[in-house]
CSV table of C-alpha atoms in Angstrom, one decimal:
chain,number,residue,atom,x,y,z
A,28,UNK,CA,120.6,152.6,135.7
A,29,UNK,CA,118.2,150.2,134.0
A,30,UNK,CA,119.4,147.1,132.1
A,31,UNK,CA,116.8,145.9,129.6
A,32,UNK,CA,117.1,142.3,128.5
A,33,UNK,CA,115.0,142.0,125.3
A,34,UNK,CA,114.0,138.7,123.8
A,35,UNK,CA,111.2,136.1,123.5
A,36,UNK,CA,112.2,133.9,126.5
A,37,UNK,CA,111.0,135.3,129.8
A,38,UNK,CA,112.5,132.6,132.0
A,39,UNK,CA,115.8,132.6,130.2
A,40,UNK,CA,116.2,136.3,130.8
A,41,UNK,CA,115.6,136.0,134.5
A,42,UNK,CA,118.0,133.0,134.7
A,43,UNK,CA,120.7,134.8,132.8
A,44,UNK,CA,120.4,137.8,135.2
A,45,UNK,CA,120.6,135.4,138.2
A,46,UNK,CA,123.6,133.6,136.9
A,47,UNK,CA,125.5,136.9,136.2
A,48,UNK,CA,124.9,138.2,139.7
A,49,UNK,CA,125.9,134.8,141.2
A,50,UNK,CA,129.3,135.2,139.7
A,51,UNK,CA,129.9,138.2,141.9
A,52,UNK,CA,128.2,136.7,144.9
A,53,UNK,CA,125.1,138.9,144.8
A,54,UNK,CA,121.4,137.8,145.0
A,55,UNK,CA,118.7,138.6,142.5
A,56,UNK,CA,115.1,139.4,143.5
A,57,UNK,CA,112.3,139.1,140.9
A,58,UNK,CA,108.9,140.6,140.7
A,59,UNK,CA,106.3,140.8,137.9
A,60,UNK,CA,105.5,144.2,136.5
A,61,UNK,CA,101.8,143.4,137.0
A,62,UNK,CA,102.1,143.9,140.8
A,63,UNK,CA,103.2,147.6,140.4
A,64,UNK,CA,100.5,149.9,141.7
A,65,UNK,CA,98.9,152.6,139.6
A,66,UNK,CA,99.0,155.5,142.0
A,67,UNK,CA,102.3,157.6,142.0
A,68,UNK,CA,102.3,157.8,145.8
A,69,UNK,CA,102.1,154.0,146.0
A,70,UNK,CA,104.8,153.5,143.4
A,71,UNK,CA,107.1,155.9,145.4
A,72,UNK,CA,106.4,153.9,148.6
A,73,UNK,CA,107.2,150.6,146.9
A,74,UNK,CA,110.4,152.0,145.3
A,75,UNK,CA,111.5,153.2,148.7
A,76,UNK,CA,111.0,149.8,150.3
A,77,UNK,CA,112.9,148.0,147.5
A,78,UNK,CA,115.7,150.6,147.6
A,79,UNK,CA,116.2,149.9,151.4
A,80,UNK,CA,116.2,146.1,150.8
A,81,UNK,CA,118.7,146.3,147.9
A,82,UNK,CA,121.0,148.5,149.9
A,83,UNK,CA,121.0,146.0,152.8
A,84,UNK,CA,121.5,142.9,150.7
A,85,UNK,CA,123.7,144.3,147.9
A,86,UNK,CA,121.4,142.6,145.4
A,87,UNK,CA,119.6,143.7,142.3
A,88,UNK,CA,115.9,143.6,141.3
A,89,UNK,CA,114.5,141.9,138.1
A,90,UNK,CA,111.1,143.0,136.8
A,91,UNK,CA,109.4,140.6,134.4
A,92,UNK,CA,107.6,142.9,131.9
A,93,UNK,CA,106.8,140.4,129.2
A,94,UNK,CA,103.1,141.0,129.4
A,95,UNK,CA,103.2,144.7,130.4
A,96,UNK,CA,100.3,146.8,128.9
A,97,UNK,CA,101.2,150.2,130.3
A,98,UNK,CA,104.9,151.0,130.9
A,99,UNK,CA,104.2,154.3,132.8
A,100,UNK,CA,104.2,152.8,136.3
A,101,UNK,CA,107.4,150.9,135.6
A,102,UNK,CA,109.0,154.0,134.2
A,103,UNK,CA,108.2,155.9,137.4
A,104,UNK,CA,109.3,153.0,139.5
A,105,UNK,CA,112.7,152.8,137.7
A,106,UNK,CA,113.3,156.5,138.1
A,107,UNK,CA,112.4,156.6,141.8
A,108,UNK,CA,114.3,153.3,142.7
A,109,UNK,CA,117.7,154.9,142.5
A,110,UNK,CA,119.3,151.4,142.3
A,111,UNK,CA,120.4,149.2,139.4
A,112,UNK,CA,117.3,147.6,137.9
A,113,UNK,CA,117.0,144.7,135.4
A,114,UNK,CA,113.9,144.6,133.2
A,115,UNK,CA,113.0,141.6,131.0
A,116,UNK,CA,110.7,142.4,128.0
A,117,UNK,CA,110.2,141.2,124.4
A,118,UNK,CA,111.2,144.6,123.1
A,119,UNK,CA,112.8,147.7,124.6
A,120,UNK,CA,110.5,149.9,126.7
A,121,UNK,CA,110.5,153.7,127.0
A,122,UNK,CA,111.2,154.1,130.7
A,123,UNK,CA,111.2,157.9,131.2
A,124,UNK,CA,114.4,159.6,132.5
A,125,UNK,CA,116.1,156.4,133.9
A,126,UNK,CA,119.3,155.7,132.0
A,127,UNK,CA,118.9,152.5,130.0
A,128,UNK,CA,121.2,149.9,128.5
A,129,UNK,CA,119.6,147.4,126.1
A,130,UNK,CA,120.9,143.8,125.6
A,131,UNK,CA,119.2,141.6,123.1
A,132,UNK,CA,118.8,137.9,124.1
A,133,UNK,CA,117.6,135.9,121.1
A,134,UNK,CA,116.3,132.4,121.8
A,135,UNK,CA,119.0,129.7,121.8
A,136,UNK,CA,119.3,127.7,118.5
A,137,UNK,CA,118.7,124.0,118.6
A,138,UNK,CA,122.4,123.3,118.4
A,139,UNK,CA,123.0,125.6,121.3
A,140,UNK,CA,120.4,123.8,123.4
A,141,UNK,CA,121.8,120.3,122.8
A,142,UNK,CA,124.6,120.4,125.5
A,143,UNK,CA,122.0,121.4,128.2
A,144,UNK,CA,119.6,118.6,127.1
A,145,UNK,CA,122.5,116.0,127.2
A,146,UNK,CA,123.7,117.3,130.5
A,147,UNK,CA,120.4,117.2,132.3
A,148,UNK,CA,119.2,113.8,130.8
A,149,UNK,CA,122.4,112.2,132.1
A,150,UNK,CA,122.6,108.4,131.5
A,151,UNK,CA,119.5,108.5,129.3
A,152,UNK,CA,121.1,110.9,126.8
A,153,UNK,CA,123.1,108.1,125.0
A,154,UNK,CA,119.9,106.1,124.3
A,155,UNK,CA,118.1,109.2,123.0
A,156,UNK,CA,120.3,110.1,120.1
A,157,UNK,CA,118.0,111.6,117.4
A,158,UNK,CA,115.3,112.3,119.9
A,159,UNK,CA,117.3,114.9,121.7
A,160,UNK,CA,117.8,116.8,118.5
A,161,UNK,CA,114.0,116.8,117.9
A,162,UNK,CA,113.5,117.9,121.5
A,163,UNK,CA,116.0,120.8,121.1
A,164,UNK,CA,114.4,122.0,117.9
A,165,UNK,CA,110.7,121.8,119.0
A,166,UNK,CA,110.9,122.8,122.7
A,167,UNK,CA,112.8,125.9,123.9
A,168,UNK,CA,114.8,124.3,126.7
A,169,UNK,CA,115.2,125.5,130.3
A,170,UNK,CA,116.9,123.7,133.1
A,171,UNK,CA,113.4,123.1,134.7
A,172,UNK,CA,112.0,121.5,131.5
A,173,UNK,CA,115.0,119.2,131.0
A,174,UNK,CA,115.0,118.3,134.7
A,175,UNK,CA,111.3,117.4,134.5
A,176,UNK,CA,111.8,115.2,131.5
A,177,UNK,CA,114.8,113.5,133.2
A,178,UNK,CA,112.7,112.9,136.4
A,179,UNK,CA,109.9,111.3,134.4
A,180,UNK,CA,112.4,109.1,132.6
A,181,UNK,CA,113.8,108.0,136.0
A,182,UNK,CA,110.3,107.0,137.2
A,183,UNK,CA,109.1,105.2,134.0
A,184,UNK,CA,112.4,103.8,132.9
A,185,UNK,CA,114.4,103.5,136.1
A,186,UNK,CA,117.4,101.6,134.7
A,187,UNK,CA,119.0,103.2,131.6
A,188,UNK,CA,121.6,100.4,131.4
A,189,UNK,CA,119.0,97.6,131.2
A,190,UNK,CA,117.4,96.3,128.1
A,191,UNK,CA,113.9,97.5,127.5
A,192,UNK,CA,111.2,95.0,128.4
A,193,UNK,CA,108.8,93.8,125.8
A,194,UNK,CA,105.7,96.0,125.8
A,195,UNK,CA,107.3,98.7,128.0
A,196,UNK,CA,107.1,102.3,126.7
A,197,UNK,CA,110.1,103.4,124.7
A,198,UNK,CA,112.5,105.9,126.1
A,199,UNK,CA,112.0,108.3,123.2
A,200,UNK,CA,108.2,108.2,123.5
A,201,UNK,CA,108.5,108.9,127.3
A,202,UNK,CA,110.9,111.8,126.8
A,203,UNK,CA,108.8,113.4,124.0
A,204,UNK,CA,105.5,113.1,125.8
A,205,UNK,CA,107.0,114.5,129.0
A,206,UNK,CA,108.5,117.5,127.1
A,207,UNK,CA,105.2,118.2,125.3
A,208,UNK,CA,103.2,118.2,128.5
A,209,UNK,CA,105.7,120.2,130.6
A,210,UNK,CA,106.2,122.8,127.9
A,211,UNK,CA,102.5,123.0,127.1
A,212,UNK,CA,101.8,126.7,126.5
A,213,UNK,CA,99.5,128.7,128.8
A,214,UNK,CA,97.0,130.3,126.4
A,215,UNK,CA,93.6,129.0,127.5
A,216,UNK,CA,92.2,132.5,127.1
A,217,UNK,CA,93.4,132.7,123.5
A,218,UNK,CA,92.8,129.3,122.0
A,219,UNK,CA,91.2,125.9,122.7
A,220,UNK,CA,93.4,122.8,122.8
A,221,UNK,CA,91.9,119.8,121.0
A,222,UNK,CA,92.2,116.4,122.5
A,223,UNK,CA,91.8,113.8,119.8
A,224,UNK,CA,92.9,110.2,119.1
A,225,UNK,CA,92.2,110.5,115.4
A,226,UNK,CA,94.1,108.3,113.0
A,227,UNK,CA,94.7,108.3,109.2
A,228,UNK,CA,92.0,105.7,108.7
A,229,UNK,CA,89.4,108.1,110.2
A,230,UNK,CA,90.0,110.6,107.3
A,231,UNK,CA,88.4,109.8,103.9
A,232,UNK,CA,90.2,111.8,101.3
A,233,UNK,CA,91.4,111.2,97.7
A,234,UNK,CA,95.0,110.0,97.6
A,235,UNK,CA,96.4,113.3,96.3
A,236,UNK,CA,95.2,115.2,99.3
A,237,UNK,CA,96.4,112.5,101.7
A,238,UNK,CA,99.8,112.7,100.0
A,239,UNK,CA,100.0,116.4,100.7
A,240,UNK,CA,99.1,115.9,104.4
A,241,UNK,CA,101.9,113.3,104.6
A,242,UNK,CA,104.3,115.8,103.0
A,243,UNK,CA,103.4,118.3,105.7
A,244,UNK,CA,104.2,115.6,108.4
A,245,UNK,CA,107.6,114.9,106.7
A,246,UNK,CA,108.5,118.6,106.6
A,247,UNK,CA,107.6,119.3,110.3
A,248,UNK,CA,109.3,116.1,111.5
A,249,UNK,CA,112.5,116.6,109.5
A,250,UNK,CA,113.0,120.3,110.2
A,251,UNK,CA,116.0,119.7,112.6
A,252,UNK,CA,117.8,117.9,109.8
A,253,UNK,CA,117.1,120.2,106.9
A,254,UNK,CA,117.2,123.5,108.8
A,255,UNK,CA,120.0,122.9,111.3
A,256,UNK,CA,122.2,120.0,110.1
A,257,UNK,CA,121.9,120.8,106.4
A,258,UNK,CA,122.2,124.6,106.9
A,259,UNK,CA,118.9,125.9,105.3
A,260,UNK,CA,118.2,128.0,108.4
A,261,UNK,CA,121.4,130.0,108.0
A,262,UNK,CA,120.8,130.4,104.2
A,263,UNK,CA,117.3,131.7,104.9
A,264,UNK,CA,118.4,134.0,107.7
A,265,UNK,CA,115.2,133.1,109.7
A,266,UNK,CA,112.8,134.0,106.9
A,267,UNK,CA,110.1,131.7,105.7
A,268,UNK,CA,111.0,128.8,108.1
A,269,UNK,CA,107.5,128.4,109.3
A,270,UNK,CA,105.3,125.8,107.7
A,271,UNK,CA,101.9,127.3,106.8
A,272,UNK,CA,98.9,125.4,105.3
A,273,UNK,CA,95.5,126.4,104.0
A,274,UNK,CA,92.6,124.0,104.3
A,275,UNK,CA,89.7,125.0,102.2
A,276,UNK,CA,86.3,123.4,101.7
A,277,UNK,CA,82.8,123.2,103.0
A,278,UNK,CA,81.9,122.7,106.6
A,279,UNK,CA,82.1,119.1,107.6
A,280,UNK,CA,84.5,118.1,104.8
A,281,UNK,CA,87.3,117.0,107.2
A,282,UNK,CA,89.4,120.2,107.7
A,283,UNK,CA,89.3,120.0,111.5
A,284,UNK,CA,89.8,116.2,111.5
A,285,UNK,CA,92.9,116.6,109.3
A,286,UNK,CA,94.4,119.0,111.8
A,287,UNK,CA,93.8,116.6,114.6
A,288,UNK,CA,95.5,113.8,112.6
A,289,UNK,CA,98.6,115.9,112.0
A,290,UNK,CA,98.8,116.6,115.7
A,291,UNK,CA,98.5,112.9,116.6
A,292,UNK,CA,101.0,111.9,114.0
A,293,UNK,CA,103.6,114.4,115.1
A,294,UNK,CA,102.9,114.1,118.8
A,295,UNK,CA,102.1,117.8,119.1
A,296,UNK,CA,99.2,119.7,120.7
A,297,UNK,CA,96.7,121.3,118.3
A,298,UNK,CA,95.1,124.7,119.3
A,299,UNK,CA,92.1,126.1,117.5
A,300,UNK,CA,91.8,129.8,117.2
A,301,UNK,CA,88.8,131.8,115.9
A,302,UNK,CA,90.4,134.7,114.0
A,303,UNK,CA,87.2,136.7,114.2
A,304,UNK,CA,87.3,136.6,118.0
A,305,UNK,CA,90.9,137.9,118.0
A,306,UNK,CA,90.1,140.9,115.8
A,307,UNK,CA,89.5,144.2,117.7
A,308,UNK,CA,88.0,147.5,116.6
A,309,UNK,CA,90.7,149.2,118.7
A,310,UNK,CA,93.8,149.9,116.7
A,311,UNK,CA,96.7,147.8,117.9
A,312,UNK,CA,94.7,145.3,120.0
A,313,UNK,CA,94.5,142.7,117.2
A,314,UNK,CA,98.3,142.7,116.9
A,315,UNK,CA,98.6,142.5,120.7
A,316,UNK,CA,96.4,139.4,120.8
A,317,UNK,CA,98.3,137.7,118.0
A,318,UNK,CA,101.6,138.5,119.6
A,319,UNK,CA,100.5,136.9,122.9
A,320,UNK,CA,99.3,133.9,121.0
A,321,UNK,CA,102.5,133.2,119.0
A,322,UNK,CA,104.8,134.0,122.0
A,323,UNK,CA,102.9,131.5,124.1
A,324,UNK,CA,102.8,128.9,121.3
A,325,UNK,CA,106.6,129.1,120.8
A,326,UNK,CA,107.1,127.6,124.2
A,327,UNK,CA,105.2,124.4,123.4
A,328,UNK,CA,105.7,123.8,119.7
A,329,UNK,CA,102.0,123.8,119.3
A,330,UNK,CA,100.1,123.4,116.0
A,331,UNK,CA,98.0,126.5,115.5
A,332,UNK,CA,94.8,126.1,113.6
A,333,UNK,CA,93.1,129.4,112.6
A,334,UNK,CA,89.5,129.0,111.7
A,335,UNK,CA,87.6,131.5,109.6
A,336,UNK,CA,90.7,132.8,107.9
A,337,UNK,CA,88.5,135.0,105.7
A,338,UNK,CA,88.1,137.3,108.7
A,339,UNK,CA,91.6,138.7,108.0
A,340,UNK,CA,92.7,137.3,104.6
A,341,UNK,CA,89.7,138.3,102.6
A,342,UNK,CA,90.1,140.1,99.3
A,343,UNK,CA,91.3,143.6,99.7
A,344,UNK,CA,89.5,146.5,98.1
A,345,UNK,CA,90.6,150.1,97.6
A,346,UNK,CA,91.9,151.7,100.7
A,347,UNK,CA,89.6,154.5,101.7
A,348,UNK,CA,89.9,154.9,105.4
A,349,UNK,CA,92.5,154.6,108.1
A,350,UNK,CA,90.7,151.4,109.4
A,351,UNK,CA,91.3,149.8,106.0
A,352,UNK,CA,95.0,150.7,106.2
A,353,UNK,CA,95.2,149.2,109.7
A,354,UNK,CA,93.5,146.0,108.6
A,355,UNK,CA,96.3,145.6,106.1
A,356,UNK,CA,98.8,146.1,108.9
A,357,UNK,CA,97.0,143.4,110.9
A,358,UNK,CA,97.2,141.0,108.0
A,359,UNK,CA,100.9,141.7,107.4
A,360,UNK,CA,101.7,141.2,111.0
A,361,UNK,CA,99.9,137.8,111.1
A,362,UNK,CA,101.7,136.7,107.9
A,363,UNK,CA,105.0,137.8,109.4
A,364,UNK,CA,104.5,135.8,112.6
A,365,UNK,CA,103.3,132.8,110.7
A,366,UNK,CA,106.4,132.8,108.5
A,367,UNK,CA,108.7,133.2,111.6
A,368,UNK,CA,106.8,130.7,113.8
A,369,UNK,CA,108.9,127.5,114.3
A,370,UNK,CA,105.7,125.4,114.4
A,371,UNK,CA,103.0,124.5,112.0
A,372,UNK,CA,100.2,127.0,111.2
A,373,UNK,CA,96.9,125.9,109.6
A,374,UNK,CA,94.4,128.4,108.2
A,375,UNK,CA,90.9,127.1,107.3
A,376,UNK,CA,88.2,128.6,105.2
A,377,UNK,CA,85.0,127.4,103.7
A,378,UNK,CA,85.6,129.4,100.5
A,379,UNK,CA,89.0,129.5,99.0
A,380,UNK,CA,87.8,132.1,96.5
A,381,UNK,CA,87.4,134.6,99.3
A,382,UNK,CA,91.1,134.5,100.1
A,383,UNK,CA,93.3,137.1,98.4
A,384,UNK,CA,95.6,135.5,95.9
A,385,UNK,CA,98.5,137.6,97.3
A,386,UNK,CA,98.2,135.7,100.6
A,387,UNK,CA,97.8,132.3,98.9
A,388,UNK,CA,101.3,132.7,97.3
A,389,UNK,CA,102.9,133.0,100.8
A,390,UNK,CA,101.5,129.7,102.0
A,391,UNK,CA,103.6,126.5,101.6
A,392,UNK,CA,100.7,124.1,101.2
A,393,UNK,CA,97.1,124.4,100.1
A,394,UNK,CA,94.6,121.5,100.3
A,395,UNK,CA,91.1,121.6,99.0
A,396,UNK,CA,88.6,119.4,100.9
A,397,UNK,CA,85.8,118.8,98.5
A,398,UNK,CA,82.3,117.6,99.4
A,399,UNK,CA,82.5,113.8,99.4
A,400,UNK,CA,81.2,111.9,96.4
A,401,UNK,CA,79.1,108.8,96.8
A,402,UNK,CA,82.0,106.5,96.9
A,403,UNK,CA,83.7,108.6,99.7
A,404,UNK,CA,80.4,108.7,101.6
A,405,UNK,CA,80.0,104.9,101.5
A,406,UNK,CA,83.6,104.6,102.9
A,407,UNK,CA,82.8,107.2,105.6
A,408,UNK,CA,79.7,105.2,106.6
A,409,UNK,CA,81.6,102.0,106.9
A,410,UNK,CA,84.1,103.6,109.2
A,411,UNK,CA,81.9,105.9,111.3
A,412,UNK,CA,80.7,103.4,113.8
A,413,UNK,CA,83.1,102.3,116.6
A,414,UNK,CA,83.8,98.5,116.6
A,415,UNK,CA,81.9,98.2,119.9
A,416,UNK,CA,78.7,99.7,118.5
A,417,UNK,CA,76.0,96.9,118.0
A,418,UNK,CA,74.8,97.2,114.4
A,419,UNK,CA,72.1,95.5,112.5
A,420,UNK,CA,72.2,94.9,108.7
A,421,UNK,CA,73.3,98.2,107.2
A,422,UNK,CA,73.2,98.9,103.5
A,423,UNK,CA,76.1,101.2,102.9
A,424,UNK,CA,75.2,101.7,99.2
A,425,UNK,CA,71.9,103.0,100.3
A,426,UNK,CA,73.4,105.1,103.1
A,427,UNK,CA,75.8,106.7,100.6
A,428,UNK,CA,72.9,108.1,98.6
A,429,UNK,CA,72.3,110.6,101.5
A,430,UNK,CA,73.9,113.8,100.3
A,431,UNK,CA,75.8,114.5,103.5
A,432,UNK,CA,79.3,115.8,104.4
A,433,UNK,CA,81.5,113.8,106.7
A,434,UNK,CA,80.6,116.0,109.7
A,435,UNK,CA,76.9,115.5,109.0
A,436,UNK,CA,77.3,111.8,108.6
A,437,UNK,CA,78.9,111.7,112.1
A,438,UNK,CA,75.9,113.7,113.5
A,439,UNK,CA,73.5,111.2,111.9
A,440,UNK,CA,75.4,108.2,113.1
A,441,UNK,CA,75.5,109.5,116.7
A,442,UNK,CA,71.8,110.4,116.5
A,443,UNK,CA,70.9,106.9,115.3
A,444,UNK,CA,73.1,105.3,118.0
A,445,UNK,CA,71.3,107.3,120.7
A,446,UNK,CA,67.9,106.3,119.3
A,447,UNK,CA,68.8,102.6,119.2
A,448,UNK,CA,70.3,102.7,122.7
A,449,UNK,CA,67.1,104.3,124.0
A,450,UNK,CA,65.0,101.4,122.5
A,451,UNK,CA,67.5,98.7,123.5
A,452,UNK,CA,68.1,97.8,119.9
A,453,UNK,CA,71.0,97.5,117.5
A,454,UNK,CA,71.6,100.5,115.2
A,455,UNK,CA,69.6,99.8,112.0
A,456,UNK,CA,68.6,101.6,108.8
A,457,UNK,CA,65.4,102.9,110.4
A,458,UNK,CA,67.3,104.6,113.2
A,459,UNK,CA,69.6,106.2,110.6
A,460,UNK,CA,66.8,107.4,108.4
A,461,UNK,CA,65.1,109.0,111.4
A,462,UNK,CA,68.3,110.8,112.4
A,463,UNK,CA,69.0,111.8,108.8
A,464,UNK,CA,65.6,113.6,108.7
A,465,UNK,CA,66.5,115.6,111.8
A,466,UNK,CA,69.8,116.5,110.3
A,467,UNK,CA,68.2,117.7,107.1
A,468,UNK,CA,65.6,119.8,109.0
A,469,UNK,CA,68.5,121.7,110.7
A,470,UNK,CA,69.4,123.1,107.3
A,471,UNK,CA,65.9,123.5,106.0
A,472,UNK,CA,66.1,120.6,103.5
A,473,UNK,CA,64.1,117.5,102.8
A,474,UNK,CA,65.2,114.1,101.7
A,475,UNK,CA,64.8,113.7,97.9
A,476,UNK,CA,63.4,110.7,96.1
A,477,UNK,CA,66.9,110.0,94.7
A,478,UNK,CA,68.4,109.8,98.2
A,479,UNK,CA,65.6,107.4,99.3
A,480,UNK,CA,65.7,105.2,96.3
A,481,UNK,CA,65.7,101.5,97.4
A,482,UNK,CA,64.9,102.2,101.0
A,483,UNK,CA,62.2,100.2,102.7
A,484,UNK,CA,59.9,102.9,104.0
């Protein structure tokens, strides 16, 4: 007989199986489905070896099938094993003729995780009231994760009974940073993690757009209170609890920087995903890629930033082919996962008009990043150079005449800095003008007389 444990937490399923066998004094052995051979003769030989070991030890075998692509080898193995087999998978698998019992194992709720966090953090738990609730909501707990956080607390804050020394890291900051690092999802082949120290002052936006960004922070930060303590999660029955955002605007207007600031403000990792690279011409592959991404991201409460959202969310025309129908299935699947995802999902596009209005209605926030006006450009120029950069007399009013986006201003500033460093000089207007000409040439443009008005050429 085969027992299938179905749910999103691979480690939790294996631990549950081990704990159940421990109650009757029997061992559990575990293997990954990926090691099963492909040839039937090799599968039969492996099944025979495991049957012998299980008979001798009285134990059971657990097969981790969370990333199984082809269930056929596992189905043959289960049939030939002739012993009780436990399989962990996200959903039930068709395993041939082997009798199967399915047991669904949903992820623990935040309230169900709290006792484990408090138990493992020991004497530090009393000083982490409030933080433990945030940890439980954002990071799916395992004994290993909680023990790792406790170990880091023991090293960096060895005496929980003593008063914190001035300038020492706070307990809640140590615990949060440790949990984020130890729970960091493994999805390097699916997305790129952004390391950034961006701050609010680095982003030049009108007050209305900044207010929306701060509202996003407030919703992500206070989800444990609203969803769990105040009961909105039960009222919603799990629907629409994800926080989804659309950033629209031209390249270089600050969309990526805004995502980095949200990550820094919330203490969460930001992963950039190119949606066009996840799409496949093979039916079912796009959904498989998206599923792997969201399942991995759930482990680390990551912020997911999907670039080029037009690739999937473009306006739909009349459905004429099976490929068009499947494209709609891909979009529906992505929307479903975004709405169910416990973290923050950001979609970016250069052209909001390209996004189907039916999709826009399902997003919680939409922020338009407009091309910066002259006043915004002057402010960007004043902030673009680090404090340690040696600067000459810079005329920010003149610099703001250059019709550049924030991203292009950064490119020009860096180009001017390299030119000045090469000559052993402070960054001056001449260096910036030279770098600006190079930036314009990249896009096939030339500086206009209006942009150069007042410059000493």
